[in-house]
Short mmCIF file of C-alpha atoms in Angstrom, two decimals:
data_model
loop_
_atom_site.label_atom_id
_atom_site.label_comp_id
_atom_site.label_asym_id
_atom_site.label_seq_id
_atom_site.Cartn_x
_atom_site.Cartn_y
_atom_site.Cartn_z
CA UNK F 1025 164.51 48.36 99.32
CA UNK F 1026 162.81 48.22 95.92
CA UNK F 1027 159.09 47.67 96.40
CA UNK F 1028 156.70 46.27 93.83
CA UNK F 1029 155.49 48.89 91.35
CA UNK F 1030 151.86 48.04 92.04
CA UNK F 1031 152.25 49.16 95.66
CA UNK F 1032 153.30 52.63 94.54
CA UNK F 1033 149.95 53.12 92.81
CA UNK F 1034 147.91 52.51 95.95
CA UNK F 1035 146.40 55.40 97.90
CA UNK F 1036 146.13 54.75 101.67
CA UNK F 1037 142.60 54.48 103.04
CA UNK F 1038 141.43 57.94 104.12
CA UNK F 1039 138.97 56.43 106.58
CA UNK F 1040 141.66 54.42 108.34
CA UNK F 1041 144.04 57.39 108.27
CA UNK F 1042 141.62 59.77 110.00
CA UNK F 1043 140.70 57.06 112.52
CA UNK F 1044 144.39 56.53 113.32
CA UNK F 1045 145.02 60.25 113.84
CA UNK F 1046 141.95 60.55 116.07
CA UNK F 1047 143.18 57.55 118.03
CA UNK F 1048 146.55 59.17 118.60
CA UNK F 1049 144.90 62.32 119.97
CA UNK F 1050 142.63 60.27 122.22
CA UNK F 1051 145.66 58.38 123.54
CA UNK F 1052 147.19 61.73 124.47
CA UNK F 1053 144.17 62.42 126.66
CA UNK F 1054 142.08 64.62 124.36
CA UNK F 1055 138.30 64.28 124.24
CA UNK F 1056 137.97 63.25 120.59
CA UNK F 1057 134.63 62.60 118.92
CA UNK F 1058 135.10 60.31 115.97
CA UNK F 1059 132.56 60.43 113.15
CA UNK F 1060 134.69 58.41 110.77
CA UNK F 1061 133.64 54.94 111.85
CA UNK F 1062 132.40 52.55 109.19
CA UNK F 1063 130.96 50.13 111.70
CA UNK F 1064 127.91 49.92 113.99
CA UNK F 1065 128.52 51.07 117.54
CA UNK F 1066 126.35 48.21 118.84
CA UNK F 1067 127.81 45.00 120.17
CA UNK F 1068 127.22 41.71 118.39
CA UNK F 1069 123.92 40.20 119.63
CA UNK F 1070 124.27 37.80 122.55
CA UNK F 1071 122.86 34.75 120.78
CA UNK F 1072 125.57 35.06 118.11
CA UNK F 1073 128.30 35.37 120.74
CA UNK F 1074 126.85 32.33 122.54
CA UNK F 1075 126.98 30.30 119.31
CA UNK F 1076 130.64 31.22 118.87
CA UNK F 1077 131.47 30.21 122.43
CA UNK F 1078 129.69 26.90 121.96
CA UNK F 1079 131.71 26.30 118.80
CA UNK F 1080 134.96 26.92 120.67
CA UNK F 1081 134.00 24.56 123.49
CA UNK F 1082 132.98 21.91 120.95
CA UNK F 1083 136.44 22.07 119.40
CA UNK F 1084 135.44 23.74 116.13
CA UNK F 1085 138.76 25.56 116.00
CA UNK F 1086 140.40 23.78 113.06
CA UNK F 1087 140.76 24.53 109.37
CA UNK F 1088 137.56 24.49 107.36
CA UNK F 1089 137.00 24.25 103.59
CA UNK F 1090 138.57 27.25 101.87
CA UNK F 1091 135.25 28.57 100.53
CA UNK F 1092 133.49 28.21 103.88
CA UNK F 1093 131.65 25.67 106.00
CA UNK F 1094 128.87 23.83 104.14
CA UNK F 1095 126.46 24.83 106.94
CA UNK F 1096 127.34 28.52 106.48
CA UNK F 1097 126.94 28.29 102.72
CA UNK F 1098 123.50 26.78 103.29
CA UNK F 1099 122.61 29.55 105.76
CA UNK F 1100 123.60 32.13 103.12
CA UNK F 1101 121.57 30.31 100.46
CA UNK F 1102 118.56 30.27 102.79
CA UNK F 1103 119.02 33.98 103.53
CA UNK F 1104 119.18 34.86 99.83
CA UNK F 1105 116.02 32.82 99.16
CA UNK F 1106 114.22 34.39 102.12
CA UNK F 1107 115.14 37.99 101.33
CA UNK F 1108 115.26 38.15 97.52
CA UNK F 1109 113.78 34.87 96.31
CA UNK F 1110 117.12 33.77 94.81
CA UNK F 1111 118.10 30.17 94.19
CA UNK F 1112 121.81 29.40 94.54
CA UNK F 1113 123.84 26.21 94.72
CA UNK F 1114 126.65 25.79 97.28
CA UNK F 1115 129.12 25.83 94.36
CA UNK F 1116 127.99 29.41 93.67
CA UNK F 1117 128.90 30.71 97.15
CA UNK F 1118 132.26 31.66 98.63
CA UNK F 1119 132.82 32.91 102.17
CA UNK F 1120 135.77 35.17 102.86
CA UNK F 1121 137.41 37.24 105.58
CA UNK F 1122 134.91 40.07 105.27
CA UNK F 1123 133.29 41.56 102.16
CA UNK F 1124 136.48 43.54 101.46
CA UNK F 1125 138.48 40.34 101.19
CA UNK F 1126 135.84 38.76 98.96
CA UNK F 1127 136.05 41.76 96.61
CA UNK F 1128 139.83 41.40 96.56
CA UNK F 1129 139.51 37.74 95.60
CA UNK F 1130 137.01 38.67 92.91
CA UNK F 1131 139.26 41.21 91.21
CA UNK F 1132 142.27 38.91 91.42
CA UNK F 1133 140.30 36.11 89.80
CA UNK F 1134 138.51 38.29 87.24
CA UNK F 1135 140.81 41.00 85.90
CA UNK F 1136 143.62 40.88 83.37
CA UNK F 1137 146.06 43.79 82.94
CA UNK F 1138 144.27 46.69 81.27
CA UNK F 1139 140.73 45.49 81.99
CA UNK F 1140 138.51 48.41 82.96
CA UNK F 1141 136.02 48.52 85.81
CA UNK F 1142 133.44 51.32 85.88
CA UNK F 1143 133.01 52.81 89.35
CA UNK F 1144 130.40 55.51 90.05
CA UNK F 1145 131.71 58.34 92.23
CA UNK F 1146 131.38 58.94 95.11
CA UNK F 1147 132.67 55.42 95.76
CA UNK F 1148 133.93 53.37 98.67
CA UNK F 1149 137.63 54.11 98.98
CA UNK F 1150 138.87 50.55 98.37
CA UNK F 1151 137.15 49.88 95.03
CA UNK F 1152 139.65 51.65 92.75
CA UNK F 1153 142.65 50.52 94.79
CA UNK F 1154 141.66 46.85 94.62
CA UNK F 1155 141.09 47.13 90.89
CA UNK F 1156 144.57 48.61 90.47
CA UNK F 1157 146.15 45.87 92.61
CA UNK F 1158 144.69 43.31 90.21
CA UNK F 1159 146.18 45.13 87.22
CA UNK F 1160 142.88 46.64 86.18
CA UNK F 1161 142.00 50.24 85.42
CA UNK F 1162 139.31 51.98 87.49
CA UNK F 1163 137.08 54.22 85.38
CA UNK F 1164 135.20 56.73 87.49
CA UNK F 1165 131.83 58.24 86.55
CA UNK F 1166 131.17 61.47 88.43
CA UNK F 1167 127.68 62.00 89.86
CA UNK F 1168 126.05 64.92 91.66
CA UNK F 1169 123.58 65.60 94.43
CA UNK F 1170 121.11 66.76 91.78
CA UNK F 1171 121.05 63.24 90.32
CA UNK F 1172 121.03 61.67 93.79
CA UNK F 1173 124.55 60.39 93.17
CA UNK F 1174 123.22 57.70 90.81
CA UNK F 1175 124.43 56.82 87.33
CA UNK F 1176 122.28 56.20 84.26
CA UNK F 1177 122.64 54.16 81.10
CA UNK F 1178 123.62 57.38 79.32
CA UNK F 1179 126.51 57.78 81.76
CA UNK F 1180 127.60 54.22 81.04
CA UNK F 1181 127.45 54.85 77.30
CA UNK F 1182 130.03 57.61 77.68
CA UNK F 1183 132.34 55.47 79.84
CA UNK F 1184 132.22 52.06 78.16
CA UNK F 1185 135.09 50.88 75.96
CA UNK F 1186 136.16 47.60 74.41
CA UNK F 1187 138.15 46.96 77.60
CA UNK F 1188 135.23 47.37 80.02
CA UNK F 1189 134.92 44.19 82.11
CA UNK F 1190 132.63 45.11 84.99
CA UNK F 1191 130.52 47.74 86.73
CA UNK F 1192 130.39 48.21 90.50
CA UNK F 1193 127.04 49.16 92.04
CA UNK F 1194 126.87 49.84 95.78
CA UNK F 1195 123.31 50.23 97.03
CA UNK F 1196 122.72 51.53 99.65
CA UNK F 1197 125.87 53.50 99.01
CA UNK F 1198 128.89 54.15 101.13
CA UNK F 1199 129.35 57.13 101.40
CA UNK F 1200 126.13 58.75 100.13
CA UNK F 1201 123.42 56.48 101.54
CA UNK F 1202 121.56 56.57 98.21
CA UNK F 1203 119.56 53.55 96.96
CA UNK F 1204 119.05 52.38 93.39
CA UNK F 1205 115.37 51.54 92.96
CA UNK F 1206 114.02 49.05 90.42
CA UNK F 1207 113.29 51.77 87.86
CA UNK F 1208 116.88 53.00 88.16
CA UNK F 1209 118.28 49.51 87.69
CA UNK F 1210 116.35 48.33 84.63
CA UNK F 1211 118.18 50.48 82.01
CA UNK F 1212 121.53 49.84 83.72
CA UNK F 1213 120.96 46.08 83.57
CA UNK F 1214 119.86 46.26 79.95
CA UNK F 1215 123.02 48.18 79.07
CA UNK F 1216 125.25 45.66 80.86
CA UNK F 1217 123.54 42.72 79.16
CA UNK F 1218 123.92 44.37 75.76
CA UNK F 1219 127.63 45.02 76.25
CA UNK F 1220 128.50 41.85 78.18
CA UNK F 1221 129.51 43.80 81.30
CA UNK F 1222 129.57 41.96 84.62
CA UNK F 1223 127.70 43.64 87.47
CA UNK F 1224 129.32 43.65 90.91
CA UNK F 1225 126.47 44.40 93.32
CA UNK F 1226 127.79 45.38 96.76
CA UNK F 1227 124.79 44.93 99.05
CA UNK F 1228 126.52 45.09 102.43
CA UNK F 1229 124.14 47.81 103.73
CA UNK F 1230 120.92 46.18 102.45
CA UNK F 1231 119.38 45.87 105.94
CA UNK F 1232 119.96 49.52 106.86
CA UNK F 1233 117.13 51.28 105.00
CA UNK F 1234 115.16 54.23 106.39
CA UNK F 1235 112.00 56.28 106.18
CA UNK F 1236 109.92 53.96 104.04
CA UNK F 1237 112.56 53.30 101.39
CA UNK F 1238 113.12 49.76 100.12
CA UNK F 1239 116.05 47.69 98.90
CA UNK F 1240 116.04 45.98 95.51
CA UNK F 1241 118.88 43.88 94.16
CA UNK F 1242 119.65 44.27 90.46
CA UNK F 1243 119.89 40.47 90.25
CA UNK F 1244 116.15 40.29 91.00
CA UNK F 1245 115.32 41.74 87.57
CA UNK F 1246 115.68 38.45 85.69
CA UNK F 1247 117.56 35.17 85.59
CA UNK F 1248 119.66 36.61 82.77
CA UNK F 1249 120.72 39.59 84.90
CA UNK F 1250 121.34 37.35 87.91
CA UNK F 1251 123.68 35.17 85.84
CA UNK F 1252 125.75 38.25 85.01
CA UNK F 1253 125.79 39.61 88.59
CA UNK F 1254 128.18 38.98 91.46
CA UNK F 1255 126.48 39.72 94.78
CA UNK F 1256 128.75 40.85 97.61
CA UNK F 1257 127.42 40.87 101.17
CA UNK F 1258 128.17 39.81 104.74
CA UNK F 1259 127.25 40.07 108.39
CA UNK F 1260 129.46 43.04 109.28
CA UNK F 1261 126.94 45.87 109.02
CA UNK F 1262 123.67 43.97 109.36
CA UNK F 1263 124.56 42.10 112.54
CA UNK F 1264 127.22 44.39 114.05
CA UNK F 1265 129.96 41.84 113.33
CA UNK F 1266 132.69 43.90 111.67
CA UNK F 1267 135.48 42.34 113.72
CA UNK F 1268 134.35 38.78 113.02
CA UNK F 1269 135.36 39.24 109.35
CA UNK F 1270 132.77 37.23 107.44
CA UNK F 1271 131.60 38.24 103.99
CA UNK F 1272 130.49 36.29 100.95
CA UNK F 1273 129.97 36.36 97.21
CA UNK F 1274 127.19 34.68 95.24
CA UNK F 1275 127.98 34.22 91.56
CA UNK F 1276 128.66 31.87 88.66
CA UNK F 1277 130.23 28.61 89.87
CA UNK F 1278 133.24 28.94 87.55
CA UNK F 1279 134.08 32.37 88.97
CA UNK F 1280 133.53 31.16 92.54
CA UNK F 1281 135.94 28.27 91.90
CA UNK F 1282 138.59 30.68 90.62
CA UNK F 1283 138.15 32.92 93.67
CA UNK F 1284 138.44 29.86 95.91
CA UNK F 1285 141.72 28.91 94.23
CA UNK F 1286 143.10 32.40 94.93
CA UNK F 1287 141.99 32.17 98.56
CA UNK F 1288 143.53 28.72 98.94
CA UNK F 1289 146.99 30.19 98.32
CA UNK F 1290 146.54 33.36 100.35
CA UNK F 1291 144.36 33.24 103.45
CA UNK F 1292 142.98 29.69 103.25
CA UNK F 1293 139.65 29.59 105.09
CA UNK F 1294 137.88 32.30 107.10
CA UNK F 1295 138.17 31.94 110.89
CA UNK F 1296 136.28 28.82 111.92
CA UNK F 1297 134.65 30.32 115.01
CA UNK F 1298 133.51 33.38 113.08
CA UNK F 1299 131.80 31.09 110.57
CA UNK F 1300 129.80 29.41 113.32
CA UNK F 1301 128.82 32.85 114.61
CA UNK F 1302 127.65 33.82 111.11
CA UNK F 1303 125.55 30.65 110.85
CA UNK F 1304 123.74 31.73 114.00
CA UNK F 1305 123.38 35.28 112.66
CA UNK F 1306 121.60 34.15 109.49
CA UNK F 1307 119.62 31.26 110.95
CA UNK F 1308 118.63 32.90 114.23
CA UNK F 1309 116.12 35.64 115.09
CA UNK F 1310 116.50 38.90 113.17
CA UNK F 1311 115.00 41.19 115.84
CA UNK F 1312 118.35 42.76 116.66
CA UNK F 1313 118.84 43.74 113.00
CA UNK F 1314 115.58 45.70 113.05
CA UNK F 1315 116.31 47.26 116.44
CA UNK F 1316 119.64 48.56 115.17
CA UNK F 1317 118.02 49.84 111.97
CA UNK F 1318 115.43 51.77 113.98
CA UNK F 1319 118.15 53.31 116.15
CA UNK F 1320 120.07 54.50 113.07
CA UNK F 1321 116.88 55.87 111.53
CA UNK F 1322 116.15 57.89 114.68
CA UNK F 1323 119.67 59.32 114.68
CA UNK F 1324 119.47 60.24 111.00
CA UNK F 1325 116.15 62.03 111.39
CA UNK F 1326 117.42 63.91 114.44
CA UNK F 1327 120.78 65.15 113.17
CA UNK F 1328 120.06 65.70 109.48
CA UNK F 1329 118.03 68.90 109.86
CA UNK F 1330 120.60 70.35 112.20
CA UNK F 1331 123.48 69.56 109.85
CA UNK F 1332 121.90 71.21 106.80
CA UNK F 1333 121.10 74.31 108.89
CA UNK F 1334 124.84 75.06 109.13
CA UNK F 1335 125.67 77.86 106.65
CA UNK F 1336 127.45 76.62 103.54
CA UNK F 1337 126.49 72.98 104.06
CA UNK F 1338 124.44 71.13 101.43
CA UNK F 1339 123.39 67.52 101.94
CA UNK F 1340 120.85 65.23 100.36
CA UNK F 1341 119.12 63.08 102.98
CA UNK F 1342 120.45 59.51 102.97
CA UNK F 1343 118.07 56.63 102.34
CA UNK F 1344 120.26 53.90 103.83
CA UNK F 1345 123.65 52.91 105.32
CA UNK F 1346 124.77 55.14 108.24
CA UNK F 1347 126.59 58.07 106.67
CA UNK F 1348 125.91 61.70 105.87
CA UNK F 1349 127.85 63.05 102.89
CA UNK F 1350 127.48 66.84 102.81
CA UNK F 1351 129.08 69.21 100.35
CA UNK F 1352 130.92 71.74 102.52
CA UNK F 1353 132.92 73.57 99.87
CA UNK F 1354 131.12 76.86 100.56
CA UNK F 1355 131.45 76.42 104.32
CA UNK F 1356 135.14 75.59 103.96
CA UNK F 1357 135.77 78.63 101.75
CA UNK F 1358 133.88 80.87 104.18
CA UNK F 1359 136.35 79.75 106.85
CA UNK F 1360 139.28 80.68 104.67
CA UNK F 1361 140.31 77.20 103.56
CA UNK F 1362 141.02 76.55 99.89
CA UNK F 1363 140.76 72.78 100.34
CA UNK F 1364 138.11 70.85 102.25
CA UNK F 1365 140.86 68.50 103.44
CA UNK F 1366 142.50 71.44 105.23
CA UNK F 1367 139.16 72.26 106.90
CA UNK F 1368 138.92 68.64 108.06
CA UNK F 1369 142.46 68.63 109.45
CA UNK F 1370 141.98 71.92 111.32
CA UNK F 1371 138.64 70.76 112.74
CA UNK F 1372 140.35 67.75 114.26
CA UNK F 1373 143.25 69.78 115.63
CA UNK F 1374 141.11 72.54 117.15
CA UNK F 1375 137.80 70.93 118.06
CA UNK F 1376 138.84 67.29 118.27
CA UNK F 1377 136.14 66.14 115.85
CA UNK F 1378 137.18 63.52 113.29
CA UNK F 1379 135.35 63.42 109.95
CA UNK F 1380 136.54 61.85 106.70
CA UNK F 1381 137.49 64.10 103.76
CA UNK F 1382 135.65 63.33 100.55
CA UNK F 1383 138.74 63.17 98.33
CA UNK F 1384 139.20 59.48 99.10
CA UNK F 1385 135.68 58.87 97.82
CA UNK F 1386 136.35 60.73 94.59
CA UNK F 1387 134.56 63.95 95.61
CA UNK F 1388 136.89 66.42 97.36
CA UNK F 1389 134.10 68.97 98.02
CA UNK F 1390 132.43 66.63 100.51
CA UNK F 1391 133.03 65.08 103.91
CA UNK F 1392 131.64 61.86 105.33
CA UNK F 1393 130.14 61.75 108.81
CA UNK F 1394 129.07 58.44 110.33
CA UNK F 1395 126.07 58.34 112.63
CA UNK F 1396 127.13 54.90 113.79
CA UNK F 1397 127.78 56.62 117.08
CA UNK F 1398 125.53 57.71 119.91
CA UNK F 1399 123.11 60.54 119.33
CA UNK F 1400 124.63 62.42 122.25
CA UNK F 1401 128.13 62.25 120.75
CA UNK F 1402 126.92 63.25 117.30
CA UNK F 1403 125.08 66.28 118.65
CA UNK F 1404 128.14 67.23 120.70
CA UNK F 1405 130.20 67.00 117.51
CA UNK F 1406 127.75 69.32 115.75
CA UNK F 1407 128.12 71.78 118.63
CA UNK F 1408 131.87 71.79 118.05
CA UNK F 1409 131.50 72.12 114.27
CA UNK F 1410 129.18 75.10 114.72
CA UNK F 1411 131.68 76.66 117.13
CA UNK F 1412 134.50 76.06 114.63
CA UNK F 1413 132.48 77.68 111.84
CA UNK F 1414 131.63 80.77 113.88
CA UNK F 1415 135.25 81.16 114.93
CA UNK F 1416 136.66 80.94 111.41
CA UNK F 1417 133.98 82.44 109.17
CA UNK F 1418 135.35 85.58 107.55
#
């Protein structure tokens, strides 16, 4: 069997891989604590579930327009106006099978072979892989804890070439939880405008902000910046709807049309019932969003101090999302492991705690821990990590 060459370039998702291994151990009867989840541990709010059930009973189980139901597009437009003051036309919105699928459509519609996309590291694991699948070239910019994992215009100056097509910004970030504030974004936007670089703004964690921090979309800077920005978002993280698979893009109508054409020959429309659920999510009460945010904030503030007290662990406190991204290189070396990935594998084998190695995010010295799990489970996982460290420290 001769597979397509583009498949050979793809690196499997490290988050899905660690989740699968943890699942296998759990199926064998082991008490596994998984900290790899990229989804809220809360159930979808009842009023959203009720709306979906009503849609089913009303017979809304047929094909819909490829780019999404008109009512859902309008709900998204209303949400964008309410939250950021944006004005969009329905022709500037596409709904897809989750934000990941929308990003895939975007790269397929946007990139020609050899086009470069700048991706700050640490990055979400699928960004570079999707760029490669579209024939593009991912160009990584390394960042550090000292700079709060954020790039600057100077960083962009060193990375830009004549082939640069777009920049990906993810704020709040998966995996670091860092947020780009307005002052951070102004010089980045100016650079992109000067060089004609499209800005892909992944805002999927915008509602999960903690400890007095605020979210600001780069597209809010000016109409000129907005015209050069593709906003990616969805209901997965904000409304605990990961399995419903509804995400969207807001962008130039010509680009949205091209993405719709790609979707029309691949997945067609998003699931009809899920779209009705998303309409309810955006048009209904937002109390559940705030309740979930408060629960995550409490977990973060409880476990963070305990995590950084572990010898050899260094971690900047996240401002959003629901991940901790500590550098454990010193802790790993103290345990006799030359690679953090080996430390991660042994931790799962011995203590049955699943964390995600940082290599998939472009930073092999780190690990990602999700606090989208109960406080009790997270603290139990820390107990096991501390036990593992004491047992192995030379």
